[in-house]
Short mmCIF file of C-alpha atoms in Angstrom, two decimals:
data_model
loop_
_atom_site.label_atom_id
_atom_site.label_comp_id
_atom_site.label_asym_id
_atom_site.label_seq_id
_atom_site.Cartn_x
_atom_site.Cartn_y
_atom_site.Cartn_z
CA UNK A 1206 17.54 75.52 4.03
CA UNK A 1207 19.62 78.27 5.61
CA UNK A 1208 18.69 80.54 8.50
CA UNK A 1209 20.87 83.60 9.11
CA UNK A 1210 20.42 85.75 12.19
CA UNK A 1211 21.63 89.32 12.65
CA UNK A 1212 21.20 90.26 16.32
CA UNK A 1213 21.30 93.97 17.13
CA UNK A 1214 21.03 95.89 20.38
CA UNK A 1215 17.22 96.11 20.39
CA UNK A 1216 15.96 93.59 17.84
CA UNK A 1217 17.05 90.92 15.42
CA UNK A 1218 16.77 90.46 11.68
CA UNK A 1219 16.53 87.02 10.14
CA UNK A 1220 16.83 85.68 6.63
CA UNK A 1221 15.55 82.30 5.49
CA UNK A 1222 17.07 81.12 2.22
CA UNK A 1223 16.29 78.18 -0.03
CA UNK A 1224 18.97 75.86 -1.34
CA UNK A 1225 19.66 78.00 -4.42
CA UNK A 1226 19.12 81.32 -2.56
CA UNK A 1227 16.29 82.16 -4.98
CA UNK A 1228 13.62 81.86 -2.30
CA UNK A 1229 14.18 84.11 0.68
CA UNK A 1230 12.22 85.54 3.59
CA UNK A 1231 13.34 88.55 5.64
CA UNK A 1232 11.90 89.51 9.01
CA UNK A 1233 12.66 91.92 11.85
CA UNK A 1234 11.78 90.22 15.12
CA UNK A 1235 12.20 90.59 18.85
CA UNK A 1236 15.16 88.55 20.03
CA UNK A 1237 12.95 86.58 22.42
CA UNK A 1238 11.00 85.23 19.42
CA UNK A 1239 14.06 83.69 17.76
CA UNK A 1240 13.86 80.12 19.15
CA UNK A 1241 10.19 79.69 18.22
CA UNK A 1242 10.69 81.14 14.73
CA UNK A 1243 13.76 79.00 14.10
CA UNK A 1244 11.92 75.88 15.29
CA UNK A 1245 9.05 76.64 12.92
CA UNK A 1246 11.35 77.16 9.94
CA UNK A 1247 13.33 73.96 10.59
CA UNK A 1248 16.56 75.09 8.90
CA UNK A 1249 19.40 72.71 8.08
CA UNK A 1250 22.11 75.29 8.70
CA UNK A 1251 22.30 78.43 10.86
CA UNK A 1252 24.74 81.34 10.99
CA UNK A 1253 24.57 83.84 13.85
CA UNK A 1254 25.96 87.37 13.85
CA UNK A 1255 25.60 89.39 17.04
CA UNK A 1256 26.84 92.80 18.17
CA UNK A 1257 25.75 92.15 21.76
CA UNK A 1258 28.33 89.48 22.58
CA UNK A 1259 25.78 86.74 23.29
CA UNK A 1260 26.20 84.66 20.13
CA UNK A 1261 27.32 81.58 22.09
CA UNK A 1262 24.18 81.78 24.22
CA UNK A 1263 22.02 81.86 21.11
CA UNK A 1264 23.95 78.99 19.55
CA UNK A 1265 23.18 76.89 22.63
CA UNK A 1266 19.52 77.96 22.59
CA UNK A 1267 19.13 76.86 18.96
CA UNK A 1268 21.18 73.65 19.22
CA UNK A 1269 18.07 71.44 19.41
CA UNK A 1270 17.09 72.53 15.89
CA UNK A 1271 20.34 71.59 14.15
CA UNK A 1272 23.92 70.85 15.10
CA UNK A 1273 25.19 72.79 12.07
CA UNK A 1274 25.36 76.23 13.66
CA UNK A 1275 28.17 78.73 13.18
CA UNK A 1276 28.99 82.10 14.72
CA UNK A 1277 30.40 84.83 12.52
CA UNK A 1278 33.72 85.98 13.98
CA UNK A 1279 37.27 86.68 12.88
CA UNK A 1280 38.11 82.94 12.86
CA UNK A 1281 35.39 81.89 10.43
CA UNK A 1282 36.73 81.53 6.85
CA UNK A 1283 35.41 84.20 4.48
CA UNK A 1284 34.72 84.10 0.73
CA UNK A 1285 36.98 87.12 0.19
CA UNK A 1286 40.53 88.08 1.16
CA UNK A 1287 40.45 90.16 4.32
CA UNK A 1288 43.30 92.71 4.36
CA UNK A 1289 42.09 94.46 7.53
CA UNK A 1290 45.07 94.78 9.88
CA UNK A 1291 43.00 94.05 13.01
CA UNK A 1292 40.41 91.49 11.87
CA UNK A 1293 39.42 90.71 15.47
CA UNK A 1294 38.11 94.30 15.80
CA UNK A 1295 36.17 94.25 12.53
CA UNK A 1296 32.42 94.33 13.14
CA UNK A 1297 30.51 91.33 11.88
CA UNK A 1298 27.94 93.64 10.27
CA UNK A 1299 30.76 95.15 8.19
CA UNK A 1300 31.98 91.69 7.18
CA UNK A 1301 28.47 90.63 6.17
CA UNK A 1302 27.83 93.78 4.13
CA UNK A 1303 31.02 93.16 2.13
CA UNK A 1304 30.01 89.53 1.57
CA UNK A 1305 26.58 90.69 0.41
CA UNK A 1306 28.13 92.95 -2.21
CA UNK A 1307 30.34 90.10 -3.36
CA UNK A 1308 27.32 87.79 -3.70
CA UNK A 1309 25.29 90.31 -5.73
CA UNK A 1310 28.12 91.72 -7.86
CA UNK A 1311 30.78 89.00 -8.25
CA UNK A 1312 34.22 90.03 -9.55
CA UNK A 1313 33.27 93.72 -9.38
CA UNK A 1314 34.76 96.53 -7.31
CA UNK A 1315 32.17 97.83 -4.87
CA UNK A 1316 31.96 100.72 -2.43
CA UNK A 1317 29.50 99.66 0.27
CA UNK A 1318 27.86 102.27 2.51
CA UNK A 1319 25.97 101.10 5.58
CA UNK A 1320 23.92 104.07 6.80
CA UNK A 1321 22.78 103.19 10.29
CA UNK A 1322 23.77 104.29 13.78
CA UNK A 1323 27.18 104.91 12.26
CA UNK A 1324 27.90 105.37 8.58
CA UNK A 1325 30.36 102.72 7.49
CA UNK A 1326 32.20 102.76 4.18
CA UNK A 1327 33.74 99.49 2.91
CA UNK A 1328 35.91 98.95 -0.15
CA UNK A 1329 35.81 95.57 -1.94
CA UNK A 1330 38.27 95.49 -4.82
CA UNK A 1331 37.62 93.28 -7.84
CA UNK A 1332 35.08 91.29 -5.87
CA UNK A 1333 37.74 89.46 -3.88
CA UNK A 1334 39.98 91.81 -1.84
CA UNK A 1335 38.50 93.66 1.11
CA UNK A 1336 40.80 96.63 1.78
CA UNK A 1337 39.03 98.29 4.72
CA UNK A 1338 37.00 101.48 4.97
CA UNK A 1339 35.94 104.23 7.34
CA UNK A 1340 33.37 104.98 10.03
CA UNK A 1341 31.61 108.24 10.88
CA UNK A 1342 28.57 109.23 13.01
CA UNK A 1343 25.14 108.54 11.54
CA UNK A 1344 22.24 110.98 11.30
CA UNK A 1345 20.69 110.28 14.69
CA UNK A 1346 24.06 110.25 16.42
CA UNK A 1347 24.83 113.72 15.06
CA UNK A 1348 21.55 115.14 16.30
CA UNK A 1349 22.08 113.40 19.65
CA UNK A 1350 25.60 114.83 19.97
CA UNK A 1351 24.43 118.41 19.41
CA UNK A 1352 21.70 117.99 22.00
CA UNK A 1353 23.92 116.24 24.55
CA UNK A 1354 26.96 118.49 24.37
CA UNK A 1355 25.17 121.84 24.35
CA UNK A 1356 22.78 123.43 26.82
CA UNK A 1357 20.05 124.71 24.53
CA UNK A 1358 19.98 122.77 21.27
CA UNK A 1359 16.92 120.47 21.05
CA UNK A 1360 16.94 116.81 20.11
CA UNK A 1361 15.62 116.50 16.56
CA UNK A 1362 14.71 113.75 14.14
CA UNK A 1363 15.94 113.91 10.52
CA UNK A 1364 13.59 115.61 8.06
CA UNK A 1365 13.67 114.88 4.35
CA UNK A 1366 13.26 118.58 3.55
CA UNK A 1367 16.32 120.50 4.72
CA UNK A 1368 17.09 124.04 3.60
CA UNK A 1369 20.66 125.03 2.84
CA UNK A 1370 20.22 128.24 4.81
CA UNK A 1371 18.21 127.64 7.95
CA UNK A 1372 16.19 130.57 9.27
CA UNK A 1373 15.48 128.97 12.67
CA UNK A 1374 17.68 126.98 15.02
CA UNK A 1375 15.86 123.79 14.09
CA UNK A 1376 16.25 124.50 10.37
CA UNK A 1377 19.93 125.30 10.87
CA UNK A 1378 20.46 122.00 12.69
CA UNK A 1379 18.61 120.08 9.98
CA UNK A 1380 20.72 121.81 7.35
CA UNK A 1381 23.97 121.06 9.15
CA UNK A 1382 23.22 117.39 9.71
CA UNK A 1383 21.34 116.50 6.51
CA UNK A 1384 23.29 118.62 4.06
CA UNK A 1385 26.55 117.96 5.86
CA UNK A 1386 26.12 114.18 5.95
CA UNK A 1387 24.95 114.08 2.33
CA UNK A 1388 27.97 116.13 1.28
CA UNK A 1389 30.21 113.76 3.24
CA UNK A 1390 28.80 110.68 1.51
CA UNK A 1391 28.99 112.21 -1.95
CA UNK A 1392 32.51 113.45 -1.22
CA UNK A 1393 33.68 110.00 -0.10
CA UNK A 1394 32.14 108.41 -3.20
CA UNK A 1395 33.92 110.95 -5.41
CA UNK A 1396 37.26 110.33 -3.70
CA UNK A 1397 36.93 106.59 -4.29
CA UNK A 1398 36.05 107.19 -7.94
CA UNK A 1399 39.12 109.38 -8.35
CA UNK A 1400 41.43 106.82 -6.77
CA UNK A 1401 39.89 103.53 -7.95
CA UNK A 1402 37.66 102.07 -10.62
CA UNK A 1403 34.32 101.77 -8.82
CA UNK A 1404 31.86 99.41 -10.50
CA UNK A 1405 29.02 99.82 -7.99
CA UNK A 1406 28.05 102.00 -5.04
CA UNK A 1407 25.72 100.08 -2.73
CA UNK A 1408 23.92 101.55 0.26
CA UNK A 1409 22.17 99.63 3.02
CA UNK A 1410 21.15 100.21 6.63
CA UNK A 1411 18.25 101.90 8.35
CA UNK A 1412 18.78 105.29 6.66
CA UNK A 1413 19.48 103.90 3.19
CA UNK A 1414 16.17 104.99 1.67
CA UNK A 1415 16.49 108.41 3.32
CA UNK A 1416 19.78 109.02 1.54
CA UNK A 1417 18.48 107.50 -1.69
CA UNK A 1418 16.34 110.62 -2.03
CA UNK A 1419 19.15 112.96 -0.98
CA UNK A 1420 22.10 111.72 -3.03
CA UNK A 1421 22.71 112.80 -6.61
CA UNK A 1422 25.26 110.04 -7.22
CA UNK A 1423 23.79 106.86 -8.79
CA UNK A 1424 23.59 104.13 -6.13
CA UNK A 1425 22.02 100.73 -5.56
CA UNK A 1426 19.87 100.47 -2.42
CA UNK A 1427 19.91 96.93 -1.01
CA UNK A 1428 18.11 97.00 2.33
CA UNK A 1429 18.86 93.37 3.23
CA UNK A 1430 22.51 93.40 2.14
CA UNK A 1431 23.77 92.16 5.53
CA UNK A 1432 21.42 89.15 5.54
CA UNK A 1433 22.35 88.35 1.93
CA UNK A 1434 25.98 88.51 2.97
CA UNK A 1435 25.45 86.24 5.96
CA UNK A 1436 23.84 83.66 3.70
CA UNK A 1437 26.77 83.96 1.28
CA UNK A 1438 29.22 83.31 4.13
CA UNK A 1439 27.12 80.39 5.36
CA UNK A 1440 27.07 78.79 1.92
CA UNK A 1441 30.83 79.26 1.68
CA UNK A 1442 31.25 77.52 5.04
CA UNK A 1443 29.02 74.63 3.97
CA UNK A 1444 30.88 74.23 0.68
CA UNK A 1445 34.22 74.07 2.54
CA UNK A 1446 32.89 71.22 4.66
CA UNK A 1447 32.02 69.24 1.55
CA UNK A 1448 35.53 69.47 0.10
#
């Protein structure tokens, strides 16, 4: 059994996968709960991805459960060719999202969009060559920026209903952020389709379902893409050990 752990700034997400990946459990948990949950699940193999820089600490904390624990970093072998020029700066969440697309759509070219704090676009060509991507501010970051860098604009939360022409300041802000971000995503998708043959457009992240209702372009929403990708990388690591 595999346990994959995605540690964020405020919480963690875990995925528990059976030997053939057909049986899986996904949970969002408080980081302090991780040791007890891992002990209860009794996994054979563990892969840790952390954006907080404490992966080694967690590896030590979980070492009593199994000795087969890995940390996702730029040194860990990947199931795809990484053409990123600075792999040591590539976020592990970006790596995992690409691996998730590869696992779900093998040998296919995928544009992956992770709509979270930032919106990250990743291009996986022919299911094997990761070429890179782009990063832009997410919904909440855009609202936060307008509030922080002006004197009078309020701090707003995204609303599903946004009018093209706002008749109040709040409506105008909603229009600018929601319509603007949606136009950005659809524009990026269109540029990729003009330049490459895109088999699938996959969206994940905390705002994935929000954009699912906004976008006109056909997309696949895979909420747990990062955890699926972590499990794919873990299986690849285990298979390499057996060779």
